[in-house]
Structures are given as structure tokens and as C-alpha cells.
Short mmCIF file of C-alpha atoms and ligand atoms in Angstrom, two decimals:
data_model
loop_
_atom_site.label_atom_id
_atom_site.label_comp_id
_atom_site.label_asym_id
_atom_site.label_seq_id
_atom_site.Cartn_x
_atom_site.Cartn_y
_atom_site.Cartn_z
CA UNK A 1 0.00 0.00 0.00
CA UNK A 2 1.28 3.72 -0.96
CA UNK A 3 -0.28 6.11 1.15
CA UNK A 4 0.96 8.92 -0.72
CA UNK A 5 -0.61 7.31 -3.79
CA UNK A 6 -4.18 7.11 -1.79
CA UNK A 7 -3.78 10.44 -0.51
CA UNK A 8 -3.62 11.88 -3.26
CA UNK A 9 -6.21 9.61 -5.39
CA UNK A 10 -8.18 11.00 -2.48
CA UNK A 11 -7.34 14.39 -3.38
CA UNK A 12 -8.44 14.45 -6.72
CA UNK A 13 -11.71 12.68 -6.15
CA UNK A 14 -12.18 15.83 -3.72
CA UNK A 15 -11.33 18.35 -6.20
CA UNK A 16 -14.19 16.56 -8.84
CA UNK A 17 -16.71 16.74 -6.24
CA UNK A 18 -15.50 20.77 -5.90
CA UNK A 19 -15.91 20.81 -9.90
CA UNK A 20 -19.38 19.13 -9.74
CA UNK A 21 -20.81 21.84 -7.64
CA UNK A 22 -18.66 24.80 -9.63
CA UNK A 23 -20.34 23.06 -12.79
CA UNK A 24 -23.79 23.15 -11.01
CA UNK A 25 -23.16 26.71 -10.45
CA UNK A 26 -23.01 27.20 -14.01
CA UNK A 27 -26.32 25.64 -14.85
CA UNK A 28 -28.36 27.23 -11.88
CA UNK A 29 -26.89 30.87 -12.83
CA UNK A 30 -27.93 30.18 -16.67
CA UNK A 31 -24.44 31.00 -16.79
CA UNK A 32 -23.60 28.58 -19.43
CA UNK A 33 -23.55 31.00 -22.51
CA UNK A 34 -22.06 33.74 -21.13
CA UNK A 35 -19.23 33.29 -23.81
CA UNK A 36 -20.28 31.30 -26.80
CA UNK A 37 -16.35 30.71 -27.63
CA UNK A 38 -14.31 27.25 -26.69
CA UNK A 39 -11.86 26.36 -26.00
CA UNK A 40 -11.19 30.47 -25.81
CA UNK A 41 -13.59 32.24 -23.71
CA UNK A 42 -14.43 35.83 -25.33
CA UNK A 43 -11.41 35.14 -27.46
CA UNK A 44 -9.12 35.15 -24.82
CA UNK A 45 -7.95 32.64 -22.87
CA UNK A 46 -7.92 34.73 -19.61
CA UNK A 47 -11.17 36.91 -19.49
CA UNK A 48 -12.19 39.63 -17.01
CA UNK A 49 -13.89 37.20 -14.99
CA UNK A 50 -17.19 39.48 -14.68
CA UNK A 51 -20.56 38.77 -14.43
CA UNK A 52 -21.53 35.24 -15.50
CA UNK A 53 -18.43 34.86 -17.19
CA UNK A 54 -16.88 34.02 -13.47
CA UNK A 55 -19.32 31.01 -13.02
CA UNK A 56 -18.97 29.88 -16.76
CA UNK A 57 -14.79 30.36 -17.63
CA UNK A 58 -14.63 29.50 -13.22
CA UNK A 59 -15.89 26.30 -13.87
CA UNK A 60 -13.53 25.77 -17.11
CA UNK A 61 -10.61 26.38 -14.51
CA UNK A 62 -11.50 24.17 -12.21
CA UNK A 63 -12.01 21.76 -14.86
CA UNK A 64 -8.32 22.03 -16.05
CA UNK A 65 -6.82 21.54 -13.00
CA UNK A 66 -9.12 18.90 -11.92
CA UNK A 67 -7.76 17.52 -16.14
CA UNK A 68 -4.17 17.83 -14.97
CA UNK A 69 -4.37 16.23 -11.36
CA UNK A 70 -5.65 13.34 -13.27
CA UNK A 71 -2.98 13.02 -14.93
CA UNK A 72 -0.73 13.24 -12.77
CA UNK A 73 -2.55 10.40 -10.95
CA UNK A 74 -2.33 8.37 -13.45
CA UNK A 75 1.66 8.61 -13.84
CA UNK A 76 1.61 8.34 -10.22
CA UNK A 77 -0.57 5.44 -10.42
CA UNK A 78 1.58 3.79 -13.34
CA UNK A 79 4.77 4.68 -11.13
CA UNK A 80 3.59 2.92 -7.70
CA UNK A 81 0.62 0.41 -8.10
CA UNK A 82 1.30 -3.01 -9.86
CA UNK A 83 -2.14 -4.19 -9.94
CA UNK A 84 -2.67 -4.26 -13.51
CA UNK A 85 -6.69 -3.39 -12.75
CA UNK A 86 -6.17 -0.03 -11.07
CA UNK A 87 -3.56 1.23 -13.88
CA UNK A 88 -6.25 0.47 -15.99
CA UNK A 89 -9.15 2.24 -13.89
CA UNK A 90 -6.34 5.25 -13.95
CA UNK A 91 -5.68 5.09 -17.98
CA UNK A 92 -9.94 5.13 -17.77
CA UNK A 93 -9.99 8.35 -15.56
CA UNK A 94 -7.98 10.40 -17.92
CA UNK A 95 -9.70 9.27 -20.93
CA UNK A 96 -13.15 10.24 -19.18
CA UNK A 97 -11.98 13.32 -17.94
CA UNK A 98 -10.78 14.18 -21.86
CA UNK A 99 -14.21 13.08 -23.29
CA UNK A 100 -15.93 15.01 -19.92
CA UNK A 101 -13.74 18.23 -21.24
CA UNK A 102 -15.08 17.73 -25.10
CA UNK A 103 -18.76 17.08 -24.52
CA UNK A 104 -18.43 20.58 -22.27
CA UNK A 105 -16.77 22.59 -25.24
CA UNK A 106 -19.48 20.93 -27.48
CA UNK A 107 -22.17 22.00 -25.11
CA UNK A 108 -21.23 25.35 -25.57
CA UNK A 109 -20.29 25.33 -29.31
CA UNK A 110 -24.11 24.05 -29.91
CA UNK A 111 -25.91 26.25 -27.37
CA UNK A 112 -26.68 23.14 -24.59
CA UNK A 113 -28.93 21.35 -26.70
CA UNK A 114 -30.55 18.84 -23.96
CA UNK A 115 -29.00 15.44 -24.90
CA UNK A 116 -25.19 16.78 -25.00
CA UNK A 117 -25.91 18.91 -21.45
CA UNK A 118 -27.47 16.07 -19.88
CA UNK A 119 -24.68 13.46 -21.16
CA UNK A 120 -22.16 16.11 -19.50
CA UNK A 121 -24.40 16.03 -16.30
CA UNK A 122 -23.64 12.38 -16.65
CA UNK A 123 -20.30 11.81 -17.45
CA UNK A 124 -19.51 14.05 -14.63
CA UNK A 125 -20.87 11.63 -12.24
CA UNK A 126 -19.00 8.52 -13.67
CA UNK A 127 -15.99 10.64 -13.66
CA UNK A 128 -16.72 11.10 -9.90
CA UNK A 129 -17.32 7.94 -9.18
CA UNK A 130 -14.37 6.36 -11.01
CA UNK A 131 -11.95 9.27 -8.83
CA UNK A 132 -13.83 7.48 -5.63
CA UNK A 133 -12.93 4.25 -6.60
CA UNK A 134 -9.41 4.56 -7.35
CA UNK A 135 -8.90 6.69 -3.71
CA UNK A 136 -11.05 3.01 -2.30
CA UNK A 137 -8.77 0.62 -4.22
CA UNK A 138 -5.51 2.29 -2.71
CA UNK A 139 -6.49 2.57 0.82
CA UNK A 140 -4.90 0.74 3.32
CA UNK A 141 -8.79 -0.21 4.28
CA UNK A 142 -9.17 -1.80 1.35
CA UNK A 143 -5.71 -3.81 0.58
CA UNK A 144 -6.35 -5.21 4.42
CA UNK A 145 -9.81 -6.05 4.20
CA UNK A 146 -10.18 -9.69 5.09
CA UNK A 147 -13.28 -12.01 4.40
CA UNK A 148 -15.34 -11.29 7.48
CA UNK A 149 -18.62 -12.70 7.64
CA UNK A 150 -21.26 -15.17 5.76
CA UNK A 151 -23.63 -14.13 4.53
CA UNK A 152 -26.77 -14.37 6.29
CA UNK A 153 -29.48 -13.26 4.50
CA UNK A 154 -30.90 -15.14 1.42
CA UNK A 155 -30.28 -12.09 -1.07
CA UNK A 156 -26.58 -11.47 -0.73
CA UNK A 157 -25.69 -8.11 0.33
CA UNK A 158 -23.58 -7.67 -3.15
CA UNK A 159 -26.35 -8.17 -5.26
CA UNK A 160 -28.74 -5.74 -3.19
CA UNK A 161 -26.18 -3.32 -3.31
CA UNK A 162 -25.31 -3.56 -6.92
CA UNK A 163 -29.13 -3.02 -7.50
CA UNK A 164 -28.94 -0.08 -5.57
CA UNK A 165 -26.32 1.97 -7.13
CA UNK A 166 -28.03 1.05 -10.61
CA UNK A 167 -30.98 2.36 -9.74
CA UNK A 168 -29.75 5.77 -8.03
CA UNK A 169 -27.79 5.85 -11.82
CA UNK A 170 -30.73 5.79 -13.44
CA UNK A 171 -32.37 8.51 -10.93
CA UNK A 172 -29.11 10.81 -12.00
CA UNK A 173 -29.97 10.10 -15.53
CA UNK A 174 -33.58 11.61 -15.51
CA UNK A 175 -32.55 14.20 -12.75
CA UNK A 176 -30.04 15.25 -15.50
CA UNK A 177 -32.44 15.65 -18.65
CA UNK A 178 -35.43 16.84 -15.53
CA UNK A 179 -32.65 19.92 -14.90
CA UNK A 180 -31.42 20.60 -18.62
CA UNK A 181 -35.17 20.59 -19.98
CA UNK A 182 -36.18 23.76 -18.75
CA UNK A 183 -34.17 27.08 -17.50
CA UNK A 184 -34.67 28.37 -14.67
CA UNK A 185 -37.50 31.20 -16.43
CA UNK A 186 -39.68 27.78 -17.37
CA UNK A 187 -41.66 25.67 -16.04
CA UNK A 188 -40.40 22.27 -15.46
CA UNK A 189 -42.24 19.72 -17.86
CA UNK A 190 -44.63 17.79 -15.68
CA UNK A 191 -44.16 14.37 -16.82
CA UNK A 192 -40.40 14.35 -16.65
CA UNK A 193 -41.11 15.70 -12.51
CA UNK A 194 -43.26 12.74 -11.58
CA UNK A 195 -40.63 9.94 -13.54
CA UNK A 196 -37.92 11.55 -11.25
CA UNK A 197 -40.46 11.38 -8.19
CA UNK A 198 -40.99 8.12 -9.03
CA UNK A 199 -36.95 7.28 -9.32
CA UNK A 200 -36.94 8.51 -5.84
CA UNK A 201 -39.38 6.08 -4.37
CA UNK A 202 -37.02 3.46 -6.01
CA UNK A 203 -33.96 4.44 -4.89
CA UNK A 204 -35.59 4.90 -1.85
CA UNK A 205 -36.79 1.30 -1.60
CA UNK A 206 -33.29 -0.22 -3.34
CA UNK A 207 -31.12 2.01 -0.97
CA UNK A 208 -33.13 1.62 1.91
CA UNK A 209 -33.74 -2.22 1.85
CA UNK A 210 -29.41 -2.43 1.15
CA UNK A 211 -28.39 -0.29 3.78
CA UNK A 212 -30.28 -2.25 6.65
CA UNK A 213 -29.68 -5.25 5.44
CA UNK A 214 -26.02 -4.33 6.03
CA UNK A 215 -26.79 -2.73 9.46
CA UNK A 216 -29.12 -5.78 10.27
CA UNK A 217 -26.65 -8.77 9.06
CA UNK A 218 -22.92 -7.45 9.90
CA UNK A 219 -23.50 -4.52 13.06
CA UNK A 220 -20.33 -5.14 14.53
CA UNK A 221 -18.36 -4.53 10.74
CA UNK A 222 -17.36 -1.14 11.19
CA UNK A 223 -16.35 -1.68 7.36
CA UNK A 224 -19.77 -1.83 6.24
CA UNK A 225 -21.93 -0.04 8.90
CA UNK A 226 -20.52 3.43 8.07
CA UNK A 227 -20.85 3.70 4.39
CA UNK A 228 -24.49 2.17 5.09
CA UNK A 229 -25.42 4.47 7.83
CA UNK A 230 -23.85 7.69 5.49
CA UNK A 231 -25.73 6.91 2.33
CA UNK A 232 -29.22 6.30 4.70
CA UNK A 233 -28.15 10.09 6.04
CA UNK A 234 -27.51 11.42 2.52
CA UNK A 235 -30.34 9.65 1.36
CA UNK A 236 -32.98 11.79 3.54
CA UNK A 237 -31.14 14.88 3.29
CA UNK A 238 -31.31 14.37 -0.70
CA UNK A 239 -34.62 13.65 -0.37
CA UNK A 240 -35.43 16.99 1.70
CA UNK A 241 -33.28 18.71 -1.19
CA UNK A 242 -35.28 17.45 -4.12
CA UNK A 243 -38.78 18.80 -2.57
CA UNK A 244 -37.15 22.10 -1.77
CA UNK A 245 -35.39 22.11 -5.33
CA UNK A 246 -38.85 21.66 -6.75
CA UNK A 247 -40.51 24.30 -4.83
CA UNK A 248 -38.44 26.92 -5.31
CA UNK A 249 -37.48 25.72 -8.76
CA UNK A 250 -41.81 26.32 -8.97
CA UNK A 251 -41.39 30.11 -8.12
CA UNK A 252 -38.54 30.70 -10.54
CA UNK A 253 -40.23 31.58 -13.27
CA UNK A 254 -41.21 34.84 -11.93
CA UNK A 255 -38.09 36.29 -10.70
CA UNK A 256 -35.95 38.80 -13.14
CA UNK A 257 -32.89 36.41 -12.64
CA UNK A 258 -31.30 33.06 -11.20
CA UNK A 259 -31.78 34.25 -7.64
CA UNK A 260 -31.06 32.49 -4.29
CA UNK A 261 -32.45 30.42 -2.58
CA UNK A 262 -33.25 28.69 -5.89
CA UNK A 263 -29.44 28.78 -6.82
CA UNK A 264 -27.95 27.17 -3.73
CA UNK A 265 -30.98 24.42 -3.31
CA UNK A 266 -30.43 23.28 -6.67
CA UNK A 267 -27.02 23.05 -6.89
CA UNK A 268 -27.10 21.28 -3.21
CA UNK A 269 -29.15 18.95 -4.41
CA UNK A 270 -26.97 17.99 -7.40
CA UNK A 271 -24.20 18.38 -5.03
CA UNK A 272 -25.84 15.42 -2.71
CA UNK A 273 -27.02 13.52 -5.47
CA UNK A 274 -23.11 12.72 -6.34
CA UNK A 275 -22.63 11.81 -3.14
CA UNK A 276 -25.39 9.72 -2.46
CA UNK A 277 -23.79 7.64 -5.71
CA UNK A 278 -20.12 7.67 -4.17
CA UNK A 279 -21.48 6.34 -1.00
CA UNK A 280 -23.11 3.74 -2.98
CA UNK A 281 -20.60 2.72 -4.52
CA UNK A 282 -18.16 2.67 -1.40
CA UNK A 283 -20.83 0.18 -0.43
CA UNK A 284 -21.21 -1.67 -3.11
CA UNK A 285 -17.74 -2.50 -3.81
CA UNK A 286 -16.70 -3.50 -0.10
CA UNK A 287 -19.36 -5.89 -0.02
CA UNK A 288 -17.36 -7.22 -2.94
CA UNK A 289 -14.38 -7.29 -0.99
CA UNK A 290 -15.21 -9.13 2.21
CA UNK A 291 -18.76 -11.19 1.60
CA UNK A 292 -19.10 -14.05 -0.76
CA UNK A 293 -21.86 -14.22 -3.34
CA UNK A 294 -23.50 -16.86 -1.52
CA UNK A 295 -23.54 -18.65 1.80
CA UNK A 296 -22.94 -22.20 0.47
CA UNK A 297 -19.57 -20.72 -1.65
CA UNK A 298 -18.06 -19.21 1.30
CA UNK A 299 -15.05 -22.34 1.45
CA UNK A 300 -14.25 -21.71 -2.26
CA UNK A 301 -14.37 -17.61 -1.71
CA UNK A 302 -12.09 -18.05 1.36
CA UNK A 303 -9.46 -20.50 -0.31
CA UNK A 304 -10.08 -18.01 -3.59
CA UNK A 305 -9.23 -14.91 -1.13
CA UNK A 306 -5.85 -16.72 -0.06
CA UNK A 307 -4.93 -17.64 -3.43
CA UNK A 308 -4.95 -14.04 -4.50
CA UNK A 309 -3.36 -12.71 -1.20
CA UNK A 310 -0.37 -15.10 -1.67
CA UNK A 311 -0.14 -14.04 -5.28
CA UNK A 312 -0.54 -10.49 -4.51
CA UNK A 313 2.28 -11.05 -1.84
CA UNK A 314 4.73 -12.88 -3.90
CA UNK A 315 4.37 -10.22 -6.83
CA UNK A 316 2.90 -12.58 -9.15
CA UNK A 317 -0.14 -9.78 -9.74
C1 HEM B 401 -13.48 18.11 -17.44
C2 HEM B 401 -14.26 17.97 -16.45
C3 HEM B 401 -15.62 18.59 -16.29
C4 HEM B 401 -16.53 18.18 -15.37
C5 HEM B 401 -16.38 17.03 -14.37
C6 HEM B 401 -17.71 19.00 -15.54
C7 HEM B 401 -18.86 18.92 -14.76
C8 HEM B 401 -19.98 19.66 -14.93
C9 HEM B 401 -21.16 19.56 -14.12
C10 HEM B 401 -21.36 18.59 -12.95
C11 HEM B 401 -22.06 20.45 -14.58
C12 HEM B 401 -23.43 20.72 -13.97
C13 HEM B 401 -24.48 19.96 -14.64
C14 HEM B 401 -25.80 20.28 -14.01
O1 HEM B 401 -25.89 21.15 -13.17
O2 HEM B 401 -26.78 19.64 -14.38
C15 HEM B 401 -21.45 21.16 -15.68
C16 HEM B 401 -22.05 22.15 -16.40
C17 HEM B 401 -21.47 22.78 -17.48
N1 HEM B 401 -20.19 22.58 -17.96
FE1 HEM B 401 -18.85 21.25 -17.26
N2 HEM B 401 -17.49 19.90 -16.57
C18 HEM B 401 -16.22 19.68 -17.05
C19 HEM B 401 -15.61 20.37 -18.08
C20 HEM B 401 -16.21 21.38 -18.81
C21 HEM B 401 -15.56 22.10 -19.86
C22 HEM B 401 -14.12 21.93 -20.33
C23 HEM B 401 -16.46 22.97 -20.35
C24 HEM B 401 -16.16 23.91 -21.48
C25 HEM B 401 -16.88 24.79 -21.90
C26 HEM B 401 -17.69 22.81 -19.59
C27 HEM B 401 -18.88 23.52 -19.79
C28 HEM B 401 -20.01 23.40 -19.04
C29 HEM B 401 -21.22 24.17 -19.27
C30 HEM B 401 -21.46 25.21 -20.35
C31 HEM B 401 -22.15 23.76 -18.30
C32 HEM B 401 -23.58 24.28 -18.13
C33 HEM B 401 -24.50 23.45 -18.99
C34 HEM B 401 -25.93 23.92 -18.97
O3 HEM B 401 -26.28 24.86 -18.25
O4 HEM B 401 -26.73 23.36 -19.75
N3 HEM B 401 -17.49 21.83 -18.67
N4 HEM B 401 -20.18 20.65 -15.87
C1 HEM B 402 -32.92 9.80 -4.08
C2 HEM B 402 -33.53 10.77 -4.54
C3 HEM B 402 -33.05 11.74 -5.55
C4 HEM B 402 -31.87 11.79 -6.26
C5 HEM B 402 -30.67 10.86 -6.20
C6 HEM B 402 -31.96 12.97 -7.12
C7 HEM B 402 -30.96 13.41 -7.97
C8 HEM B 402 -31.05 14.51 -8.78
C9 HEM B 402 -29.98 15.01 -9.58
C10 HEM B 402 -28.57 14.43 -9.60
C11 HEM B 402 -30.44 16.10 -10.26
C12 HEM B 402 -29.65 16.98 -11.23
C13 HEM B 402 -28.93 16.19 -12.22
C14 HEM B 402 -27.87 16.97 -12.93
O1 HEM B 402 -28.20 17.96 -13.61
O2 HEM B 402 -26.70 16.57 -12.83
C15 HEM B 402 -31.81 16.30 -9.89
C16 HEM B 402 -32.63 17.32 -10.35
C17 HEM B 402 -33.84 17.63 -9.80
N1 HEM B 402 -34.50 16.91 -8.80
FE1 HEM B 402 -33.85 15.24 -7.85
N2 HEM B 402 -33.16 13.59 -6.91
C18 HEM B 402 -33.86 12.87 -5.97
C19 HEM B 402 -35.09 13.15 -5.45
C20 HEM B 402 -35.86 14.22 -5.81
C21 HEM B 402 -37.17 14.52 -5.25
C22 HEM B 402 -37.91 13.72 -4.18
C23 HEM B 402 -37.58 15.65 -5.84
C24 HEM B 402 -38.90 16.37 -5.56
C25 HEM B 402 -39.72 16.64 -6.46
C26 HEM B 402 -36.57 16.09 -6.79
C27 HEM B 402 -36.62 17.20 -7.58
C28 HEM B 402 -35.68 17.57 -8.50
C29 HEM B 402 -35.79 18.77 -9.33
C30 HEM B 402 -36.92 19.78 -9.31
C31 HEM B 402 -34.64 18.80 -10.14
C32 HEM B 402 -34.28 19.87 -11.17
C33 HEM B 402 -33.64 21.02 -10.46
C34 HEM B 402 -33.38 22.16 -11.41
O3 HEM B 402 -34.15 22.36 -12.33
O4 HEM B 402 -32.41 22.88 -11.22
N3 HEM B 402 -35.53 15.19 -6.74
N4 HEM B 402 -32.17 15.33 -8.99
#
């Protein structure tokens, strides 16, 4: 384990959660055409950062420096880790950051149409979620983790999990084209509102069911408990979010401009949305790590586990 490699994997997966919300800002300030140049912005490639132009070339900024860190992760990453899975996962990060960085100029270049604003919306949050992994898969938590438990429910916790996150992916989906549909001076279209309401019951359901499962089957595995008990906490904040979003996103319409409170609960609520995901996904993949699939394949996961361990150990992967 290289902690200086997990520190800073955890680093950049900070600074694309700090470029999610900057991007949000964008969107909620209709600041996204305030130049309709790219890659220059007003020509330039430093602009008197006035007006909208701070949210819009702001966010551009941040997403250059949250480019290079990746990059330098990755030679990090190429440098220090030998399994050949997380150079991989690193060679993926910079290529999704690149295509993140394209589909952004393109946004702009064709005036946000919905698909290519809502694919950005998207991206971002596989971006986000693929800087989370890599900061999981070098933490000392992780490259410790031994099998701890059976499993003790009939639906393995994996399995509930994995259903989970897919679901909440699908809710960030249709939150993204819900948000890109309408500015802030229209209404939101009806029908898209109650699919997204209805996404929220089932990732209310998926989540919920996963997360006390864990809490109910393994309370004593630290390991598992927290990222449970998180998501559970995000879970009912996000939902608070979303009915506040849609109130106030209900008065816009008659204000002269973007205005707060509209701006921050929006933004917060795409802001939470990532990290209800992340959580998820924490979840999801240490279930991976220390439960078997099923009870009855718990000898063959064990002697699997030791297999890998002693090849991991002797440098063989
Ligand atoms: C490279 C990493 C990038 C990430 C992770 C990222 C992320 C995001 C996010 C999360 C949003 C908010 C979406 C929403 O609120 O629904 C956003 C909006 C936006 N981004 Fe990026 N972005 C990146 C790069 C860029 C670049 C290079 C540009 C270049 C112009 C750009 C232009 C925009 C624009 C114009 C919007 C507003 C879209 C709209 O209002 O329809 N982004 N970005
Ligand atoms: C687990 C539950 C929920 C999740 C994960 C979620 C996630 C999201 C995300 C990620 C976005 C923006 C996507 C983007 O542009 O990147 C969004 C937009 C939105 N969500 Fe939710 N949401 C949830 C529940 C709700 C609920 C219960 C409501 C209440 C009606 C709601 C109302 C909205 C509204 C109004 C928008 C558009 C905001 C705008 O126009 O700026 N959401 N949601």
C-alpha cells in the first residue's frame, strides 16, 4: 500500500466533487452562454472574470486543473501500483476526464442542446465515481480487508447493493435531462417531474432495503456499517433537497434572474445527489471485498481470497 498514492487519489476525487458543484453553479446561474467561444472564452484565454463569465470560464478552470491532477494520478498510479486493474481504472480516468472536457466545449459550441448537457451532467458523475474508486482501491482499508462474515441473508448483500447503485444511476440520468429541460424562467415539464419522483421512491426502496440489510446482518463490521449508515443520512437529506429544489425551482419563473435560494438548493441537491452515488458505490464495492456471493460458496471464496493474497504477496499480480 502507498499512502501517498491514496492520498492523493483522495485528493483528486475531492477536487471533482468541488468541480461538480462549480459546474452546477453554471447551470443554476444560466451562466452557461455567457461566452459562446471554446476552447477560448471571449477570445481570450484569460477573461475579465465578470458577471456570468466568473461562473462559466470559473468552472472551465476548475475543470483544467481537476484535467491535470488526473494526470498526474495516473503517472503516479503507473509509477507505484502493480495491480494491472487499477492502472487500468487510472488510464480510464484520464480518458473520461478528456471526453468530460469535449462534450463541455461541445455544449457550448451548440448552445446546450438537452442530450449533449445532460450526457455532461452524466459523465460528470461517472468521472466522480471512477476518482472514488481509485482513492477506495488504494487505501490501506481496502488492501487489508479480510473475508469477514457469511452471509446471512438469502439475497446477498452484493447483489442488493449492486441493484442499488443502478438504480440511483438511473435517478441521476432523468434528474439530468429533468434539470437541462427547462431554464430556470420555465416551467419544469410535468411528466419528466413525476418519472424523477418516481426514481426517488425506487432508490428509496433499493437504498433503503441495502443499507439495513447491512446494518441488520454485519453490526459489529465497522467496514460496512458506516458507508451504510452515510448513504441512509444522505439519502434523507437528498430527499429533503429534491422537494425544496422543486418548490423553489416552482417560483422561478417569476423572478428577473437566477436568484437564491433557488441557486444554492439546486445546486445542493446535485451536489448530494453525487454523493449519495459515491457512497453507494463505497458500499457496493466492499461488499465485494469481504462477503461471498452466496452462503454455500463461502469455502471456495475463502481458499479463492488466499490464493490471491499469496499471489498479490509474492508479486505474481
Ligand atoms: C473536465 C471535467 C468537467 C466536469 C467534471 C464538468 C462537470 C460539470 C457539471 C457537474 C455540470 C453541472 C451539470 C448540471 O448542473 O446539471 C457542468 C455544467 C457545465 N459545464 Fe462542465 N465539466 C467539465 C468540463 C467542462 C468544460 C471543459 C467545459 C467547457 C466549456 C464545460 C462547460 C459546461 C457548461 C457550459 C455547463 C452548463 C451546462 C448547462 O447549463 O446546460 N465543462 N459541468
Ligand atoms: C434519491 C432521490 C433523488 C436523487 C438521487 C436525485 C438526484 C437529482 C440530480 C442528480 C439532479 C440533477 C442532475 C444533474 O443535472 O446533474 C436532480 C434534479 C432535480 N430533482 Fe432530484 N433527486 C432525488 C429526489 C428528488 C425529489 C424527491 C424531488 C422532488 C420533487 C426532486 C426534484 C428535482 C428537481 C426539481 C430537479 C431539477 C432542479 C433544477 O431544475 O435545477 N428530486 N435530482
Amino acid at each position: 500500500m502507498n499512502r501517498g498514492l491514496n492520498r492523493f487519489a483522495i485528493f483528486v476525487a475531492c477536487a471533482t466533487f468541488f468541480l461538480i458543484i462549480a459546474g452546477a453553479l453554471v447551470t443554476s446561474n444560466d451562466a452557461g452562454l455567457a461566452t459562446p467561444d471554446w476552447p477560448r472564452s471571449n477570445g481570450t484565454f484569460f477573461p475579465k472574470m465578470v458577471g456570468n463569465l466568473f461562473w462559466e470560464h470559473g468552472h472551465r478552470m476548475v475543470a483544467t486543473t481537476v484535467g491535470m491532477l488526473t494526470i498526474v494520478l495516473l503517472v503516479y498510479i503507473l509509477f507505484k501500483e502493480k495491480r494491472s486493474w487499477v492502472r487500468k481504472l487510472g488510464i480510464f480516468a484520464l480518458l473520461a476526464v478528456i471526453a468530460q472536457g469535449l462534450l463541455g466545449g461541445l455544449t457550448v459550441k451548440l448552445m446546450l442542446p438537452l442530450a449533449v448537457s445532460a450526457a455532461h451532467a452524466t459523465l460528470a458523475q461517472l468521472f466522480f465515481c471512477t476518482t472514488v474508486s481509485l482513492a477506495v482501491f488504494t487505501s490501506r482499508r481496502w488492501i487489508e480487508a479480510r473475508p469477514i462474515a457469511e452471509e446471512k441473508g438469502t439475497l446477498p448483500l452484493r447483489y442488493l447493493c449492486t441493484a442499488a447503485l443502478v438504480t440511483i444511476f438511473l435517478q441521476l440520468i432523468i434528474g439530468a435531462t429533468l434539470r437541462h429541460s427547462a431554464p430556470w424562467d420555465q416551467k419544469l415539464p410535468v411528466e419528466l417531474v413525476l418519472t424523477h419522483i418516481g426514481g426517488a421512491l425506487a432508490v428509496t426502496i433499493a437504498l433503503g432495503s441495502a443499507s439495513l440489510a447491512v446494518l441488520r446482518r454485519h453490526k459489529d463490521e465497522k467496514f460496512l456499517t458506516r458507508p451504510a449508515m452515510i448513504a441512509l443520512l444522505l439519502l434523507v437529506v437528498q430527499l429533503s433537497l429534491g422537494i425544496a429544489a422543486y418548490i423553489t425551482r416552482l417560483r422561478s419563473p417569476n423572478d428577473p434572474q437566477p436568484l437564491n435560494p433557488m441557486i444554492s438548493i439546486t445546486v445542493a441537491h446535485v451536489a448530494c445527489g453525487a454523493l449519495v452515488f459515491v457512497t453507494t458505490i463505497v458500499l457496493t464495492l466492499r461488499t465485494y471485498r469481504v462477503l461471498p456471493a452466496r452462503p454455500a460458496l463461502r469455502e471456495s471464496f475463502l481458499k479463492d481470497y488466499r490464493i490471491r493474497q499469496d499471489l498479490q504477496d509474492s508479486g505474481t499480480v
